[in-house]
Amino acid sequence: MKTSDAPPHGARRSPAGPARRTAGRRRPAVLAAVITATLLGTLGNAPATRADTTRPTATACPADLADKAECFNGRDANGAYYTMAVPRRWNGSLVVHAHGGPDFSYDSSGPTEDLARWAVMVDQGYAWAGSSYRRGGYGVRMAAADTENVRRLFTDTFGRPDRTYLHGQSWGGNVAAKAAETYGRQPGAYDGVLLTNGLLAGGSRGYDHRVDLRVVHQFYCRNLPRASEPQYPLWQGLPADSDLSPADVHARLQECTGIDSDPADRTARQQRNLDDILAVTGIPERSLDTNLLYATFLFQDIVSKRLGGRNPFTNQGVRYGGSHDDRALNAGVARFSADPTARRDLSYDSDLTGRVPLPVLTLHAIDDPQVVVEHEAAYRATLRSASQDDHLVQTFTTESEHSELSDSEYANSLSALATWVRTGRKPTPRSIARTCEDFDSTYGTGCHYDPGFSPAPYATRILPRPGGLHWPVMTAAQERAWSRIDGVGIAP
């Protein structure tokens, strides 16, 4: 299938041809030269220490790309692993991928696994580059800087692509959106952004439902911590020195709610606990375990490792409802207020100003069980406040998955974005839905668009905190002012 970024008359370029310059852009060099090319690791505005230059190494491609691309990996000057792929029939454009998570550890296998997962993009003729990020744990600006760095590494090696697109999935959507705001005005950096099932409300509001889950679970279950264990504030997630494992946390959820059991095998107390937790938080039963793990281990990482023990979360002023006894719940649930400096640092690191100068296309499952579709309403409100919503097209599907959508839709979305960038003609949700069938004839994974869908405001799904109805959370003026504070944000 011809991609929208194919060269004129369908004559796709091979990465093995001689380098030449056209319209001010350097064409790909001979692949043999890639192995010995010097990579310069710079990191935009993120703190970075220039280290010895590193060299990419040819590596085996994932199985689905074995006969379709040349693949390379390496480690950049800041310790981030990276993987790159160049199709044998390259259309001249690059996708720079920002992965989700955040992962609490990392190694060299991560970017290659991401390449295998997003092989459809390389199959469509796009080169691909992804970073593991330089460490595990939370840090949106750090991850955005490492994403920008892998773009630069690719360009230093292969020459500047005709066009470069950012792609972020899940938490990687937050990372890619931050990268677009931070680096998108640099000449020749990025041409468009694709955000899929993205966490687009930012960190200071994007985890409020998990704050609520953490306190509501403890109100009903009383086992995280147990009365016999040392007590700690729930905003910590877990104490810094906790030796609980994810399996341990899940076992306590099972003990309280019987979530793994057949409903007929649950006790009456377990069923009522489960019903109350689901009703109050609005979290689907199938993702309750995942969300509780984030509300413990992610919060532990953010508070203990990234913010020096300071609390960025609040549930003051939140009125919980939907349980069998809301009065008792609201009287007994743990309450806490954020440390203003911790909230500022989390906001500076992860919240979005809406000042994105590039075409942005989003794709989101309406029934996403982890990053609810109302994040898209928050993102539109954020761009609208910055008078940038003309740069945004949002599409929605009837799927009910978070981690992976249809390959046909990914290929179609990337093609629609590329056509928009190339022609300047902004697509509509309906025009994008119509073109999906062309890609589904190749991939057969289905086209599930609902062009008429529009998400409700974020506060209809995630209980707002006082003052939490305006967007953006962080204005461009606030960002500039905070950037002058020594040590602001989350360290790389």
Short mmCIF file of C-alpha atoms in Angstrom, two decimals:
data_model
loop_
_atom_site.label_atom_id
_atom_site.label_comp_id
_atom_site.label_asym_id
_atom_site.label_seq_id
_atom_site.Cartn_x
_atom_site.Cartn_y
_atom_site.Cartn_z
CA MET A 1 0.00 0.00 0.00
CA LYS A 2 1.36 3.44 -0.86
CA THR A 3 1.72 5.68 2.17
CA SER A 4 0.86 9.35 2.18
CA ASP A 5 4.51 10.25 2.74
CA ALA A 6 5.72 8.23 -0.26
CA PRO A 7 7.87 10.19 -2.73
CA PRO A 8 6.33 11.46 -5.97
CA HIS A 9 5.12 8.85 -8.45
CA GLY A 10 5.41 6.13 -5.80
CA ALA A 11 9.20 5.78 -6.18
CA ARG A 12 10.17 5.04 -2.60
CA ARG A 13 13.71 5.74 -1.50
CA SER A 14 15.99 3.05 -0.15
CA PRO A 15 18.18 3.96 2.82
CA ALA A 16 21.14 2.36 1.00
CA GLY A 17 21.40 5.02 -1.70
CA PRO A 18 24.10 7.73 -1.83
CA ALA A 19 23.59 10.86 0.24
CA ARG A 20 22.42 13.94 -1.61
CA ARG A 21 20.71 17.23 -0.73
CA THR A 22 17.25 18.17 -1.88
CA ALA A 23 15.26 21.22 -0.75
CA GLY A 24 17.71 21.84 2.05
CA ARG A 25 17.30 18.41 3.64
CA ARG A 26 20.05 15.78 3.78
CA ARG A 27 19.08 12.39 2.35
CA PRO A 28 19.94 9.09 4.06
CA ALA A 29 23.58 7.99 3.86
CA VAL A 30 24.76 4.52 2.96
CA LEU A 31 23.69 2.04 5.65
CA ALA A 32 27.23 0.74 6.02
CA ALA A 33 28.28 4.22 7.12
CA VAL A 34 25.62 4.18 9.82
CA ILE A 35 27.52 1.57 11.79
CA THR A 36 30.53 3.88 12.12
CA ALA A 37 28.71 7.22 12.32
CA THR A 38 29.36 9.43 15.31
CA LEU A 39 26.31 10.29 17.38
CA LEU A 40 26.26 13.57 19.27
CA GLY A 41 24.05 13.35 22.39
CA THR A 42 22.40 16.65 23.20
CA LEU A 43 19.27 17.09 25.20
CA GLY A 44 17.52 20.31 24.37
CA ASN A 45 16.81 22.27 27.54
CA ALA A 46 17.15 19.31 29.90
CA PRO A 47 20.21 19.09 32.14
CA ALA A 48 22.77 16.91 30.41
CA THR A 49 26.43 16.09 30.65
CA ARG A 50 28.20 15.73 27.33
CA ALA A 51 29.96 12.39 27.30
CA ASP A 52 32.05 10.44 24.85
CA THR A 53 30.31 9.97 21.52
CA THR A 54 28.53 6.69 21.10
CA ARG A 55 28.06 4.50 18.07
CA PRO A 56 24.98 2.64 16.89
CA THR A 57 25.24 -1.08 16.42
CA ALA A 58 23.45 -3.09 13.79
CA THR A 59 21.07 -5.54 15.42
CA ALA A 60 18.44 -8.05 14.41
CA CYS A 61 15.05 -6.54 13.76
CA PRO A 62 11.92 -7.91 15.42
CA ALA A 63 10.51 -10.88 13.54
CA ASP A 64 7.78 -8.93 11.77
CA LEU A 65 10.38 -6.59 10.30
CA ALA A 66 13.19 -9.06 9.63
CA ASP A 67 13.01 -8.74 5.85
CA LYS A 68 11.67 -5.19 5.74
CA ALA A 69 14.12 -2.97 7.62
CA GLU A 70 17.61 -2.43 8.98
CA CYS A 71 17.70 -2.05 12.76
CA PHE A 72 20.20 -0.47 15.12
CA ASN A 73 20.57 0.02 18.84
CA GLY A 74 22.86 1.73 21.29
CA ARG A 75 23.06 3.83 24.41
CA ASP A 76 23.23 7.61 24.40
CA ALA A 77 25.51 9.90 26.37
CA ASN A 78 23.02 10.09 29.26
CA GLY A 79 22.53 6.36 29.63
CA ALA A 80 19.28 5.92 27.72
CA TYR A 81 19.06 2.88 25.46
CA TYR A 82 17.66 3.42 22.00
CA THR A 83 16.51 1.42 18.99
CA MET A 84 16.14 2.66 15.42
CA ALA A 85 14.74 1.08 12.30
CA VAL A 86 14.98 2.18 8.68
CA PRO A 87 12.73 0.39 6.18
CA ARG A 88 14.35 -1.00 3.07
CA ARG A 89 11.74 1.03 1.17
CA TRP A 90 11.86 4.16 3.29
CA ASN A 91 9.39 6.94 2.50
CA GLY A 92 11.83 9.51 3.92
CA SER A 93 9.91 10.32 7.11
CA LEU A 94 10.59 9.43 10.73
CA VAL A 95 8.38 8.52 13.69
CA VAL A 96 9.92 9.29 17.08
CA HIS A 97 8.17 7.21 19.72
CA ALA A 98 7.61 8.09 23.39
CA HIS A 99 6.76 4.99 25.41
CA GLY A 100 4.27 4.77 28.24
CA GLY A 101 4.53 3.70 31.85
CA PRO A 102 6.42 5.08 33.56
CA ASP A 103 8.50 1.94 33.96
CA PHE A 104 10.23 1.65 37.30
CA SER A 105 13.29 -0.01 35.78
CA TYR A 106 14.73 -0.11 32.30
CA ASP A 107 17.19 -1.98 30.13
CA SER A 108 18.23 -2.34 26.52
CA SER A 109 15.30 -4.59 25.62
CA GLY A 110 12.62 -1.94 26.11
CA PRO A 111 12.99 0.10 22.90
CA THR A 112 13.25 -3.06 20.79
CA GLU A 113 10.06 -4.38 22.35
CA ASP A 114 8.42 -1.04 21.55
CA LEU A 115 9.61 -1.31 17.95
CA ALA A 116 8.03 -4.77 17.69
CA ARG A 117 4.79 -3.42 19.08
CA TRP A 118 4.72 -0.48 16.65
CA ALA A 119 6.07 -2.40 13.67
CA VAL A 120 3.04 -1.28 11.66
CA MET A 121 4.63 2.16 11.32
CA VAL A 122 7.82 0.76 9.83
CA ASP A 123 5.73 -1.54 7.66
CA GLN A 124 4.09 1.62 6.30
CA GLY A 125 7.49 2.93 5.22
CA TYR A 126 8.40 5.19 8.14
CA ALA A 127 11.74 5.06 9.92
CA TRP A 128 11.31 4.66 13.68
CA ALA A 129 13.32 5.66 16.73
CA GLY A 130 12.57 5.14 20.42
CA SER A 131 14.34 5.68 23.73
CA SER A 132 14.14 3.75 26.98
CA TYR A 133 14.70 7.10 28.80
CA ARG A 134 17.79 7.45 30.96
CA ARG A 135 16.28 5.96 34.11
CA GLY A 136 13.16 4.31 35.39
CA GLY A 137 10.51 6.14 37.35
CA TYR A 138 8.59 9.36 36.88
CA GLY A 139 9.88 12.37 34.97
CA VAL A 140 7.99 13.79 32.00
CA ARG A 141 10.49 16.49 31.05
CA MET A 142 13.33 14.00 31.36
CA ALA A 143 11.51 11.56 29.07
CA ALA A 144 10.71 14.36 26.62
CA ALA A 145 14.37 15.37 26.53
CA ASP A 146 15.45 11.78 25.91
CA THR A 147 12.85 11.51 23.16
CA GLU A 148 14.25 14.65 21.55
CA ASN A 149 17.73 13.26 21.96
CA VAL A 150 16.95 10.08 20.03
CA ARG A 151 15.60 12.25 17.21
CA ARG A 152 18.89 14.11 17.10
CA LEU A 153 20.84 10.86 17.19
CA PHE A 154 18.84 9.60 14.23
CA THR A 155 19.40 12.80 12.28
CA ASP A 156 23.13 12.81 13.01
CA THR A 157 23.28 9.27 11.66
CA PHE A 158 20.88 9.14 8.73
CA GLY A 159 20.47 12.79 7.83
CA ARG A 160 17.44 14.95 8.44
CA PRO A 161 14.24 13.16 7.42
CA ASP A 162 11.79 14.81 5.06
CA ARG A 163 9.33 14.99 7.95
CA THR A 164 9.40 13.92 11.57
CA TYR A 165 6.38 12.90 13.64
CA LEU A 166 6.11 12.45 17.39
CA HIS A 167 4.07 9.50 18.64
CA GLY A 168 3.14 8.89 22.26
CA GLN A 169 0.90 6.23 23.79
CA SER A 170 -0.56 6.35 27.33
CA TRP A 171 1.88 8.18 29.65
CA GLY A 172 3.98 8.54 26.53
CA GLY A 173 1.20 10.79 25.24
CA ASN A 174 2.00 13.19 28.08
CA VAL A 175 5.70 12.88 27.19
CA ALA A 176 5.14 13.49 23.47
CA ALA A 177 2.82 16.44 24.15
CA LYS A 178 5.45 17.94 26.45
CA ALA A 179 8.15 17.34 23.82
CA ALA A 180 5.99 19.07 21.20
CA GLU A 181 5.59 22.12 23.44
CA THR A 182 9.25 22.19 24.45
CA TYR A 183 10.99 21.42 21.15
CA GLY A 184 8.28 21.88 18.52
CA ARG A 185 9.30 25.44 17.65
CA GLN A 186 12.85 24.46 16.82
CA PRO A 187 13.34 24.60 13.03
CA GLY A 188 13.38 21.17 11.48
CA ALA A 189 12.56 19.28 14.66
CA TYR A 190 8.97 18.01 14.35
CA ASP A 191 6.21 18.36 11.79
CA GLY A 192 3.25 16.71 13.54
CA VAL A 193 2.15 14.81 16.63
CA LEU A 194 0.12 11.61 17.05
CA LEU A 195 -1.18 10.93 20.57
CA THR A 196 -2.93 7.62 21.21
CA ASN A 197 -4.83 6.85 24.43
CA GLY A 198 -2.78 9.66 25.91
CA LEU A 199 -2.68 10.81 29.53
CA LEU A 200 -3.22 14.42 28.52
CA ALA A 201 -4.49 16.05 31.70
CA GLY A 202 -0.94 16.19 33.08
CA GLY A 203 0.40 14.82 36.33
CA SER A 204 -1.12 17.23 38.82
CA ARG A 205 -4.69 16.25 37.85
CA GLY A 206 -4.16 13.11 35.81
CA TYR A 207 -3.80 10.93 38.92
CA ASP A 208 -6.66 12.33 41.00
CA HIS A 209 -8.78 9.23 40.43
CA ARG A 210 -5.94 7.14 41.85
CA VAL A 211 -5.70 9.43 44.86
CA ASP A 212 -9.39 8.77 45.39
CA LEU A 213 -8.96 5.03 44.89
CA ARG A 214 -6.13 4.95 47.42
CA VAL A 215 -8.18 6.55 50.19
CA VAL A 216 -11.48 4.85 49.34
CA HIS A 217 -9.83 1.43 49.23
CA GLN A 218 -8.29 2.02 52.65
CA PHE A 219 -11.58 3.21 54.11
CA TYR A 220 -13.30 -0.04 53.17
CA CYS A 221 -10.43 -2.50 53.32
CA ARG A 222 -8.23 -1.29 56.21
CA ASN A 223 -5.39 -3.47 55.00
CA LEU A 224 -2.95 -1.16 53.19
CA PRO A 225 -1.64 -0.67 55.86
CA ARG A 226 -3.22 -3.06 58.31
CA ALA A 227 -3.93 -1.84 61.85
CA SER A 228 -1.10 -4.06 63.06
CA GLU A 229 1.43 -2.45 60.70
CA PRO A 230 3.23 0.89 60.96
CA GLN A 231 0.89 3.63 59.77
CA TYR A 232 1.80 6.16 57.09
CA PRO A 233 0.02 8.89 55.10
CA LEU A 234 -1.74 7.41 52.11
CA TRP A 235 -0.43 10.06 49.75
CA GLN A 236 2.92 8.28 49.98
CA GLY A 237 1.42 5.32 48.13
CA LEU A 238 3.75 3.13 50.15
CA PRO A 239 6.58 4.07 52.51
CA ALA A 240 9.96 4.49 50.86
CA ASP A 241 11.28 1.38 52.64
CA SER A 242 8.24 -0.83 52.02
CA ASP A 243 9.03 -4.39 51.00
CA LEU A 244 5.55 -5.09 49.62
CA SER A 245 5.48 -6.47 46.09
CA PRO A 246 2.79 -5.94 43.45
CA ALA A 247 1.60 -9.48 44.21
CA ASP A 248 1.25 -8.53 47.88
CA VAL A 249 -0.84 -5.47 47.05
CA HIS A 250 -3.03 -7.51 44.73
CA ALA A 251 -3.50 -10.14 47.44
CA ARG A 252 -4.83 -7.46 49.77
CA LEU A 253 -7.25 -6.25 47.12
CA GLN A 254 -8.44 -9.83 46.68
CA GLU A 255 -8.75 -10.29 50.44
CA CYS A 256 -10.98 -7.23 50.68
CA THR A 257 -13.07 -7.48 47.51
CA GLY A 258 -12.75 -11.01 46.15
CA ILE A 259 -11.96 -9.44 42.79
CA ASP A 260 -10.38 -12.66 41.47
CA SER A 261 -13.24 -14.84 42.66
CA ASP A 262 -16.41 -15.79 40.93
CA PRO A 263 -19.15 -13.49 42.28
CA ALA A 264 -20.90 -16.51 43.76
CA ASP A 265 -17.78 -17.27 45.81
CA ARG A 266 -17.39 -13.80 47.30
CA THR A 267 -18.56 -13.07 50.80
CA ALA A 268 -21.30 -10.49 51.24
CA ARG A 269 -18.74 -8.08 52.74
CA GLN A 270 -16.35 -8.55 49.81
CA GLN A 271 -19.10 -7.89 47.30
CA ARG A 272 -20.26 -4.77 49.10
CA ASN A 273 -16.71 -3.49 49.39
CA LEU A 274 -16.15 -4.05 45.68
CA ASP A 275 -19.45 -2.43 44.74
CA ASP A 276 -18.72 0.61 46.87
CA ILE A 277 -15.17 1.10 45.60
CA LEU A 278 -16.24 0.82 41.97
CA ALA A 279 -19.25 3.10 42.42
CA VAL A 280 -17.35 5.82 44.24
CA THR A 281 -14.22 5.90 42.06
CA GLY A 282 -15.83 5.12 38.70
CA ILE A 283 -12.89 2.84 37.87
CA PRO A 284 -13.89 -0.27 35.87
CA GLU A 285 -13.56 -3.58 37.68
CA ARG A 286 -11.20 -4.95 35.01
CA SER A 287 -8.64 -2.21 35.69
CA LEU A 288 -9.09 -1.83 39.45
CA ASP A 289 -5.98 -3.86 40.20
CA THR A 290 -3.81 -1.90 37.75
CA ASN A 291 -5.00 1.42 39.08
CA LEU A 292 -4.37 0.37 42.68
CA LEU A 293 -0.84 -0.69 41.79
CA TYR A 294 -0.23 2.76 40.29
CA ALA A 295 -1.79 4.37 43.37
CA THR A 296 0.77 2.57 45.52
CA PHE A 297 4.00 2.08 43.57
CA LEU A 298 3.81 5.10 41.24
CA PHE A 299 2.92 7.37 44.16
CA GLN A 300 5.80 5.87 46.13
CA ASP A 301 8.15 6.72 43.25
CA ILE A 302 6.82 10.27 42.79
CA VAL A 303 6.81 11.15 46.49
CA SER A 304 9.84 9.32 47.85
CA LYS A 305 12.24 9.34 44.91
CA ARG A 306 11.29 12.41 42.88
CA LEU A 307 9.91 14.94 45.38
CA GLY A 308 12.01 14.26 48.45
CA GLY A 309 9.09 13.01 50.53
CA ARG A 310 6.85 16.00 49.79
CA ASN A 311 3.17 15.48 48.99
CA PRO A 312 1.84 16.78 45.62
CA PHE A 313 -1.67 15.35 46.05
CA THR A 314 -4.86 16.58 47.70
CA ASN A 315 -8.41 15.41 48.24
CA GLN A 316 -9.55 18.29 50.40
CA GLY A 317 -12.98 19.50 49.36
CA VAL A 318 -13.83 16.33 47.45
CA ARG A 319 -17.29 14.96 48.15
CA TYR A 320 -17.42 11.21 47.56
CA GLY A 321 -20.69 9.66 46.47
CA GLY A 322 -22.31 6.50 45.17
CA SER A 323 -21.65 4.21 48.13
CA HIS A 324 -24.21 2.52 50.37
CA ASP A 325 -23.41 5.16 53.05
CA ASP A 326 -21.86 8.35 51.68
CA ARG A 327 -22.09 10.13 55.03
CA ALA A 328 -19.91 7.54 56.76
CA LEU A 329 -17.49 7.48 53.84
CA ASN A 330 -16.96 11.24 53.76
CA ALA A 331 -16.65 11.42 57.53
CA GLY A 332 -14.11 8.62 57.74
CA VAL A 333 -11.99 8.77 54.58
CA ALA A 334 -8.43 10.06 54.94
CA ARG A 335 -7.95 13.69 53.94
CA PHE A 336 -4.77 15.56 53.11
CA SER A 337 -3.53 18.72 51.40
CA ALA A 338 -0.66 19.09 48.96
CA ASP A 339 2.63 20.73 49.78
CA PRO A 340 2.56 23.78 47.47
CA THR A 341 6.16 23.30 46.33
CA ALA A 342 5.59 19.63 45.58
CA ARG A 343 2.47 20.44 43.59
CA ARG A 344 4.37 23.13 41.70
CA ASP A 345 7.22 20.76 40.88
CA LEU A 346 4.89 18.02 39.63
CA SER A 347 2.95 20.56 37.59
CA TYR A 348 6.07 22.09 36.05
CA ASP A 349 7.34 18.65 35.12
CA SER A 350 4.19 17.24 33.57
CA ASP A 351 1.37 19.71 33.00
CA LEU A 352 0.77 21.18 29.54
CA THR A 353 0.39 24.83 28.57
CA GLY A 354 -1.37 24.17 25.26
CA ARG A 355 1.25 26.14 23.34
CA VAL A 356 1.89 23.53 20.67
CA PRO A 357 2.66 24.94 17.20
CA LEU A 358 2.19 21.69 15.27
CA PRO A 359 -0.71 19.69 13.85
CA VAL A 360 -1.84 17.24 16.54
CA LEU A 361 -4.01 14.19 15.87
CA THR A 362 -5.30 12.11 18.75
CA LEU A 363 -6.84 8.64 18.79
CA HIS A 364 -8.55 7.40 21.95
CA ALA A 365 -10.68 4.39 22.83
CA ILE A 366 -13.97 5.59 24.29
CA ASP A 367 -13.95 2.76 26.83
CA ASP A 368 -10.26 3.01 27.75
CA PRO A 369 -10.20 1.46 31.24
CA GLN A 370 -6.97 3.13 32.43
CA VAL A 371 -6.66 6.57 30.83
CA VAL A 372 -10.27 7.64 30.55
CA VAL A 373 -11.40 9.31 27.36
CA GLU A 374 -12.16 12.54 29.23
CA HIS A 375 -8.44 13.27 29.11
CA GLU A 376 -9.16 14.36 25.55
CA ALA A 377 -11.61 16.99 26.81
CA ALA A 378 -8.92 18.28 29.16
CA TYR A 379 -6.45 18.48 26.29
CA ARG A 380 -8.84 20.33 24.00
CA ALA A 381 -9.62 22.81 26.80
CA THR A 382 -5.88 23.28 27.36
CA LEU A 383 -5.19 24.04 23.70
CA ARG A 384 -8.28 26.23 23.44
CA SER A 385 -7.08 28.36 26.35
CA ALA A 386 -3.87 28.98 24.43
CA SER A 387 -5.77 29.64 21.17
CA GLN A 388 -4.12 26.58 19.63
CA ASP A 389 -7.11 24.26 19.26
CA ASP A 390 -7.16 24.86 15.50
CA HIS A 391 -4.08 22.61 15.49
CA LEU A 392 -6.05 19.72 17.00
CA VAL A 393 -8.12 16.91 15.48
CA GLN A 394 -9.45 14.26 17.87
CA THR A 395 -10.75 10.83 16.84
CA PHE A 396 -12.42 8.19 18.97
CA THR A 397 -13.08 4.49 18.64
CA THR A 398 -15.50 2.09 20.27
CA GLU A 399 -12.63 -0.08 21.49
CA SER A 400 -12.22 -0.94 25.17
CA GLU A 401 -8.46 -1.44 25.39
CA HIS A 402 -5.77 0.85 26.69
CA SER A 403 -2.40 -0.57 25.75
CA GLU A 404 -3.01 -1.34 22.10
CA LEU A 405 -5.51 -0.32 19.46
CA SER A 406 -6.07 -1.60 15.93
CA ASP A 407 -3.06 -1.63 13.59
CA SER A 408 -5.38 -0.48 10.83
CA GLU A 409 -6.22 2.60 12.91
CA TYR A 410 -2.60 3.34 13.78
CA ALA A 411 -1.61 3.18 10.11
CA ASN A 412 -4.62 5.26 9.11
CA SER A 413 -3.95 7.87 11.81
CA LEU A 414 -0.34 8.29 10.81
CA SER A 415 -1.32 8.60 7.15
CA ALA A 416 -3.99 11.21 7.98
CA LEU A 417 -1.50 13.23 10.01
CA ALA A 418 1.13 13.03 7.27
CA THR A 419 -1.37 14.14 4.64
CA TRP A 420 -2.42 17.06 6.83
CA VAL A 421 1.20 18.12 7.31
CA ARG A 422 2.06 17.71 3.64
CA THR A 423 -0.99 19.45 2.16
CA GLY A 424 -2.07 21.82 4.90
CA ARG A 425 -5.63 20.51 4.63
CA LYS A 426 -6.97 19.69 8.07
CA PRO A 427 -8.88 16.38 8.21
CA THR A 428 -12.09 15.74 10.10
CA PRO A 429 -13.01 12.77 12.26
CA ARG A 430 -15.36 11.60 9.51
CA SER A 431 -12.79 11.86 6.73
CA ILE A 432 -10.31 9.91 8.85
CA ALA A 433 -12.89 7.22 9.57
CA ARG A 434 -13.58 6.85 5.85
CA THR A 435 -9.96 6.22 4.89
CA CYS A 436 -9.42 3.48 7.47
CA GLU A 437 -10.90 0.77 5.26
CA ASP A 438 -7.97 1.10 2.86
CA PHE A 439 -5.58 0.11 5.62
CA ASP A 440 -7.85 -2.55 7.04
CA SER A 441 -7.67 -4.36 3.71
CA THR A 442 -3.98 -4.88 4.56
CA TYR A 443 -4.04 -5.43 8.33
CA GLY A 444 -7.53 -6.76 8.99
CA THR A 445 -7.62 -5.55 12.59
CA GLY A 446 -10.75 -3.49 12.22
CA CYS A 447 -11.82 0.14 12.01
CA HIS A 448 -13.90 1.14 15.02
CA TYR A 449 -14.28 4.89 14.68
CA ASP A 450 -17.21 6.82 16.14
CA PRO A 451 -16.93 10.17 14.29
CA GLY A 452 -19.82 11.72 16.20
CA PHE A 453 -18.43 11.11 19.67
CA SER A 454 -17.35 14.01 21.88
CA PRO A 455 -16.05 13.43 25.41
CA ALA A 456 -17.69 15.08 28.39
CA PRO A 457 -15.64 17.54 30.47
CA TYR A 458 -12.87 16.01 32.57
CA ALA A 459 -14.60 16.94 35.85
CA THR A 460 -17.62 14.81 34.96
CA ARG A 461 -15.45 11.71 35.31
CA ILE A 462 -12.66 12.67 37.71
CA LEU A 463 -13.79 14.40 40.90
CA PRO A 464 -12.40 17.95 40.75
CA ARG A 465 -10.48 19.57 43.55
CA PRO A 466 -11.28 23.19 44.50
CA GLY A 467 -10.14 25.41 41.65
CA GLY A 468 -9.73 22.38 39.42
CA LEU A 469 -12.13 23.31 36.64
CA HIS A 470 -9.93 25.72 34.66
CA TRP A 471 -7.44 24.74 31.97
CA PRO A 472 -4.55 24.86 31.47
CA VAL A 473 -3.33 23.81 34.87
CA MET A 474 -0.05 25.59 34.14
CA THR A 475 -0.05 28.68 31.95
CA ALA A 476 2.87 29.61 29.75
CA ALA A 477 3.54 32.57 32.07
CA GLN A 478 3.65 30.26 35.08
CA GLU A 479 5.99 27.93 33.25
CA ARG A 480 8.36 30.80 32.49
CA ALA A 481 8.24 32.07 36.06
CA TRP A 482 8.76 28.64 37.59
CA SER A 483 11.63 27.88 35.23
CA ARG A 484 13.63 30.61 36.96
CA ILE A 485 13.38 28.86 40.34
CA ASP A 486 16.52 26.92 41.13
CA GLY A 487 15.81 23.18 41.35
CA VAL A 488 12.21 23.42 40.16
CA GLY A 489 10.53 20.30 38.78
CA ILE A 490 11.74 16.70 38.89
CA ALA A 491 15.42 15.98 38.39
CA PRO A 492 16.44 13.79 35.43
#
